């Protein structure tokens, strides 16, 4: 195994690993500060913050020879015998000077900057900078430049790391951003008439190590230190990108990509990034309502009463058909099927409506936006297959209902937007009992006997299986609007379970009952597990 | 072993129609090329250039033949030759003379070098501000195609070469070899990180050699006059320094500034600055004394009057604290010129030309300029000199803080001026800022930014 020496500490790296000094030092617990380097982008070695001293140890004699100058850690690969020095006076002085240089033209308007609190320029200044400002220059302007529908550029805060420029060239492949002018006058800009409007544009804000690129959706909404972050999975499409939901007091403020080499790398699309606003839509259904058989308005039913009365209504109606929404988690889907079969052992189970919008779209950097706009079709299909190997679809359900084979239908939906029109909903008219569980009122709720609220994205906990069969578990990030029981809690209570809804317990139970889902038995790591690999094993 | 000689590189200067192919052939041009194509292998040409001890004339003085051998062996191609004619170093105009007055000499060198390196395409990257060179070179290329020295299967040898003349857009950084390559590819001329070096991965990610115009002229003359002729001129290698390859051959010195007879002079490498100024240059103008002399373009730093006996070969200027010989553009500064003004001008140039890629250079060049502006506005402090010296001492490829050598070139005048003329700076600051020159307090608090 190759051995490298970081500040005197010997560490081993994998024989086939290609690491640069920043990555190798991190293994030894040493953080080399850097701005321009990003693992998802090409190396330019231009910020010069990661300058370190390196050398090599002769394998035969053990003699260490140092390179007589500073080298950028990002650009320098390590191999057996590489010596890295990150804490010499030379390195410290160099960092202090780079930090000083970057601040010469910086407006230092942290009190009104969105990035304050998660800004590398701030952090590195406190860690590596010098207390005194030696440049008596007054560059304190702060110009704003609109570069696209999602992003604002604060021109003078920029440190010219060019991460954003490289992103639009290498990952989105759209190349809207560029560098204009030269020397200390250079700036980031867009080409005239070509704003930054690609489908991945929000990522440049995440990439920006300072406060230069501001997300218009988030601008001035919340100080970052007030927010908590929950590891989550995006529900916008079947890609299932790993994200962080950042929230404060049950209000979501923004979504950020969470690095996951198996799914999304470092990126998410704008559709997912800004796709959480429905969660806080005041038009959401927030109470369980039941309509009298004679019609009229919904009367609110207390949640503890819902459990029993819903079961009674469905039971008395007779033959039951259930649509298990691909927005539900594996745990919720399994409990729903179990509840349905406990009411009617012959219950017709189908995978709910699968929204689709266009074809999959892959970008030059490899990132793909899926055309299937739900997060868990594969997971729900696997669960439904446990109860009915035929795995019926939404269309099968409609045919089934149109054929008069069901008296009661329970439709789970939880789609973030309108998903069926009046004509399609008409198939469900005239039933003895129609239960609709959705986020918003629709032509379907107009026909419903029961109208139940659904949990929005980030309000549920459980496991989703993405298009590549990767199962990722996540917790509840924010609580639903007051009074709303997420689906899991309702199903848990309808199954007669005691205590609080425990998704982990359900997940383990599902795994025990199914060879296809056995990989869900253990702890699910942050990057998820591949269900197919578990099957092969 | 410096010997006086008739101009060779400049032999066409003053010859009527010397830039035409007919005139060039009448002086013996293209005959060596035909001999090479008829009977020599590429390896023979490389060996010839290697044994001549020719070092690149662009500034760094890297041995040309050695550079060619860095190309990968048995590469399927294409291999590119880039000719750096982006002559932007202040004070330098030797390439211009060659391109305007004897373009075929340059072309013959390019064809020979392409043959040696097996390049099938050569790009000539020309500085925008040289319209006459542009016309003359294009005419010469057209003539060479018509005469069968360029194109497919040159003179029946099976060797093919196309030469393209590319006009830059006027940026100093395009003279850096990888900046030039990026610019040729149609990108912003930001120098590349090395490795990989251009010989392995250069233009369009193919093996590439970048050579200077004067180097090409030297290759043509070596082929015509022989290795022994070339080695008989200049300064031999220092036997006590195994890393010194010597400084052989004639060199074009560009003499400008406060001299009686400025101009481009051909002299053997190793002539001292004083010999050049007093001999060819006719002495410092108006009977004055020199205060300082730039040995090879402003990025090489400054020599004082007492250092003028330094030989202007590849090793000489470095011995008196300058960066090197550079482009051998000797600029004389007389004793009535302010070094503060000189440094201000130098800093202004580099702040304007820094490409802006690496933080230390981008901010360092701009900061030093703004400090000089303040000093000139009568608000200097002695403390500023230490800061300037620190910027000069830490910015550049040599301390490792930048990707390319532009920062070293920007740092050297600062470093040399502060070190060699510190007294003059101190006097200037004390005289112009009598009440504040000694202040060392931190700079006053920040101005408050308005809402935006």
PDB file of C-alpha atoms in Angstrom, chain A residues 43-48 51 68-72 75 97-98 100-102 104-105 107-109 112 132-142 144 154 157 159-160 162 179-186 220, chain B residues 170-172 188 190 193-195 351-360 362-364 366-367 370-371 374 381 383 387 390 394 397-403 440-447 449-452:
ATOM      1  CA  UNK A  43      -8.385  21.687 -11.751  1.00  0.00           C
ATOM      2  CA  UNK A  44      -7.203  25.233 -12.472  1.00  0.00           C
ATOM      3  CA  UNK A  45      -4.939  25.829  -9.457  1.00  0.00           C
ATOM      4  CA  UNK A  46      -5.525  29.551  -9.649  1.00  0.00           C
ATOM      5  CA  UNK A  47      -6.685  30.706  -6.219  1.00  0.00           C
ATOM      6  CA  UNK A  48      -3.363  29.623  -4.684  1.00  0.00           C
ATOM      7  CA  UNK A  51      -0.225  26.148  -1.515  1.00  0.00           C
ATOM      8  CA  UNK A  68      12.262  24.106  -3.001  1.00  0.00           C
ATOM      9  CA  UNK A  69       9.067  26.085  -3.518  1.00  0.00           C
ATOM     10  CA  UNK A  70       5.385  26.063  -2.697  1.00  0.00           C
ATOM     11  CA  UNK A  71       3.098  23.926  -4.834  1.00  0.00           C
ATOM     12  CA  UNK A  72      -0.702  23.904  -5.130  1.00  0.00           C
ATOM     13  CA  UNK A  75      -2.750  20.071  -8.673  1.00  0.00           C
ATOM     14  CA  UNK A  97      -1.088  36.732   1.958  1.00  0.00           C
ATOM     15  CA  UNK A  98      -3.629  35.108  -0.364  1.00  0.00           C
ATOM     16  CA  UNK A 100      -5.157  39.464   2.371  1.00  0.00           C
ATOM     17  CA  UNK A 101      -5.028  39.765  -1.407  1.00  0.00           C
ATOM     18  CA  UNK A 102      -8.565  38.447  -1.829  1.00  0.00           C
ATOM     19  CA  UNK A 104      -8.218  43.966  -1.012  1.00  0.00           C
ATOM     20  CA  UNK A 105     -11.108  44.414  -3.410  1.00  0.00           C
ATOM     21  CA  UNK A 107     -16.589  44.994  -0.036  1.00  0.00           C
ATOM     22  CA  UNK A 108     -16.602  43.184   3.346  1.00  0.00           C
ATOM     23  CA  UNK A 109     -20.360  43.656   3.588  1.00  0.00           C
ATOM     24  CA  UNK A 112     -25.906  42.178   4.575  1.00  0.00           C
ATOM     25  CA  UNK A 132      -4.453  44.035  10.374  1.00  0.00           C
ATOM     26  CA  UNK A 133      -5.488  45.349   6.984  1.00  0.00           C
ATOM     27  CA  UNK A 134      -2.337  46.668   5.379  1.00  0.00           C
ATOM     28  CA  UNK A 135      -3.905  47.894   2.172  1.00  0.00           C
ATOM     29  CA  UNK A 136      -5.259  51.404   2.674  1.00  0.00           C
ATOM     30  CA  UNK A 137      -7.462  51.286  -0.365  1.00  0.00           C
ATOM     31  CA  UNK A 138     -11.118  52.104  -0.518  1.00  0.00           C
ATOM     32  CA  UNK A 139     -12.687  49.752  -2.998  1.00  0.00           C
ATOM     33  CA  UNK A 140     -15.920  49.481  -1.119  1.00  0.00           C
ATOM     34  CA  UNK A 141     -18.487  49.283  -3.793  1.00  0.00           C
ATOM     35  CA  UNK A 142     -20.957  46.469  -4.073  1.00  0.00           C
ATOM     36  CA  UNK A 144     -25.331  43.750  -8.279  1.00  0.00           C
ATOM     37  CA  UNK A 154     -22.652  40.515  -6.407  1.00  0.00           C
ATOM     38  CA  UNK A 157     -17.639  39.992  -3.620  1.00  0.00           C
ATOM     39  CA  UNK A 159     -12.776  36.135  -5.699  1.00  0.00           C
ATOM     40  CA  UNK A 160     -12.484  34.815  -9.284  1.00  0.00           C
ATOM     41  CA  UNK A 162     -14.163  30.454 -11.704  1.00  0.00           C
ATOM     42  CA  UNK A 179     -14.733  36.024 -17.351  1.00  0.00           C
ATOM     43  CA  UNK A 180     -14.485  39.517 -18.758  1.00  0.00           C
ATOM     44  CA  UNK A 181     -11.633  42.021 -18.544  1.00  0.00           C
ATOM     45  CA  UNK A 182      -8.224  41.309 -17.140  1.00  0.00           C
ATOM     46  CA  UNK A 183      -6.199  41.471 -13.964  1.00  0.00           C
ATOM     47  CA  UNK A 184      -7.826  42.988 -10.907  1.00  0.00           C
ATOM     48  CA  UNK A 185     -10.598  44.404 -13.095  1.00  0.00           C
ATOM     49  CA  UNK A 186     -11.866  41.042 -14.245  1.00  0.00           C
ATOM     50  CA  UNK A 220     -32.547  37.858   2.251  1.00  0.00           C
TER      51      UNK A 220
ATOM     52  CA  UNK B 170      -2.995  42.406 -28.191  1.00  0.00           C
ATOM     53  CA  UNK B 171      -2.387  40.861 -24.814  1.00  0.00           C
ATOM     54  CA  UNK B 172       1.004  40.462 -23.153  1.00  0.00           C
ATOM     55  CA  UNK B 188      -9.065  33.224 -23.043  1.00  0.00           C
ATOM     56  CA  UNK B 190      -4.971  31.893 -19.299  1.00  0.00           C
ATOM     57  CA  UNK B 193      -0.957  24.464 -15.238  1.00  0.00           C
ATOM     58  CA  UNK B 194       2.054  22.295 -15.878  1.00  0.00           C
ATOM     59  CA  UNK B 195       2.522  19.355 -16.095  1.00  0.00           C
ATOM     60  CA  UNK B 351      -1.318  45.510 -13.459  1.00  0.00           C
ATOM     61  CA  UNK B 352      -2.825  46.087 -16.868  1.00  0.00           C
ATOM     62  CA  UNK B 353      -1.445  42.900 -18.369  1.00  0.00           C
ATOM     63  CA  UNK B 354      -1.866  40.420 -15.514  1.00  0.00           C
ATOM     64  CA  UNK B 355      -4.283  37.845 -16.870  1.00  0.00           C
ATOM     65  CA  UNK B 356      -6.024  37.678 -13.517  1.00  0.00           C
ATOM     66  CA  UNK B 357      -5.928  33.945 -13.038  1.00  0.00           C
ATOM     67  CA  UNK B 358      -3.754  33.561  -9.917  1.00  0.00           C
ATOM     68  CA  UNK B 359      -4.657  35.566  -6.854  1.00  0.00           C
ATOM     69  CA  UNK B 360      -1.133  36.729  -5.871  1.00  0.00           C
ATOM     70  CA  UNK B 362      -3.886  39.613  -9.955  1.00  0.00           C
ATOM     71  CA  UNK B 363      -4.072  41.396  -6.626  1.00  0.00           C
ATOM     72  CA  UNK B 364      -0.338  41.936  -6.130  1.00  0.00           C
ATOM     73  CA  UNK B 366      -2.866  45.953  -8.778  1.00  0.00           C
ATOM     74  CA  UNK B 367      -1.992  46.662  -5.158  1.00  0.00           C
ATOM     75  CA  UNK B 370      -2.116  51.639  -6.335  1.00  0.00           C
ATOM     76  CA  UNK B 371       0.589  51.972  -3.713  1.00  0.00           C
ATOM     77  CA  UNK B 374      -0.355  56.982  -3.654  1.00  0.00           C
ATOM     78  CA  UNK B 381       5.041  56.115   3.866  1.00  0.00           C
ATOM     79  CA  UNK B 383       6.306  51.375   5.513  1.00  0.00           C
ATOM     80  CA  UNK B 387       5.201  46.076   1.660  1.00  0.00           C
ATOM     81  CA  UNK B 390       7.220  41.738   0.298  1.00  0.00           C
ATOM     82  CA  UNK B 394       6.525  36.499  -2.841  1.00  0.00           C
ATOM     83  CA  UNK B 397       6.471  31.111 -10.299  1.00  0.00           C
ATOM     84  CA  UNK B 398       9.797  30.917  -8.487  1.00  0.00           C
ATOM     85  CA  UNK B 399       8.333  31.125  -4.977  1.00  0.00           C
ATOM     86  CA  UNK B 400       5.541  28.939  -6.366  1.00  0.00           C
ATOM     87  CA  UNK B 401       2.694  31.345  -5.861  1.00  0.00           C
ATOM     88  CA  UNK B 402       1.601  31.643  -9.516  1.00  0.00           C
ATOM     89  CA  UNK B 403       1.097  29.457 -12.557  1.00  0.00           C
ATOM     90  CA  UNK B 440       3.003  53.157  10.833  1.00  0.00           C
ATOM     91  CA  UNK B 441      -0.488  52.985  12.317  1.00  0.00           C
ATOM     92  CA  UNK B 442      -2.998  50.626  10.803  1.00  0.00           C
ATOM     93  CA  UNK B 443      -5.013  52.096   8.033  1.00  0.00           C
ATOM     94  CA  UNK B 444      -8.170  53.916   9.190  1.00  0.00           C
ATOM     95  CA  UNK B 445     -11.452  52.065   9.595  1.00  0.00           C
ATOM     96  CA  UNK B 446     -13.489  50.906   6.662  1.00  0.00           C
ATOM     97  CA  UNK B 447     -15.982  53.097   4.952  1.00  0.00           C
ATOM     98  CA  UNK B 449     -21.144  50.370   2.298  1.00  0.00           C
ATOM     99  CA  UNK B 450     -24.445  51.820   1.288  1.00  0.00           C
ATOM    100  CA  UNK B 451     -27.490  49.617   1.036  1.00  0.00           C
ATOM    101  CA  UNK B 452     -27.936  47.955  -2.307  1.00  0.00           C
TER     102      UNK B 452
END
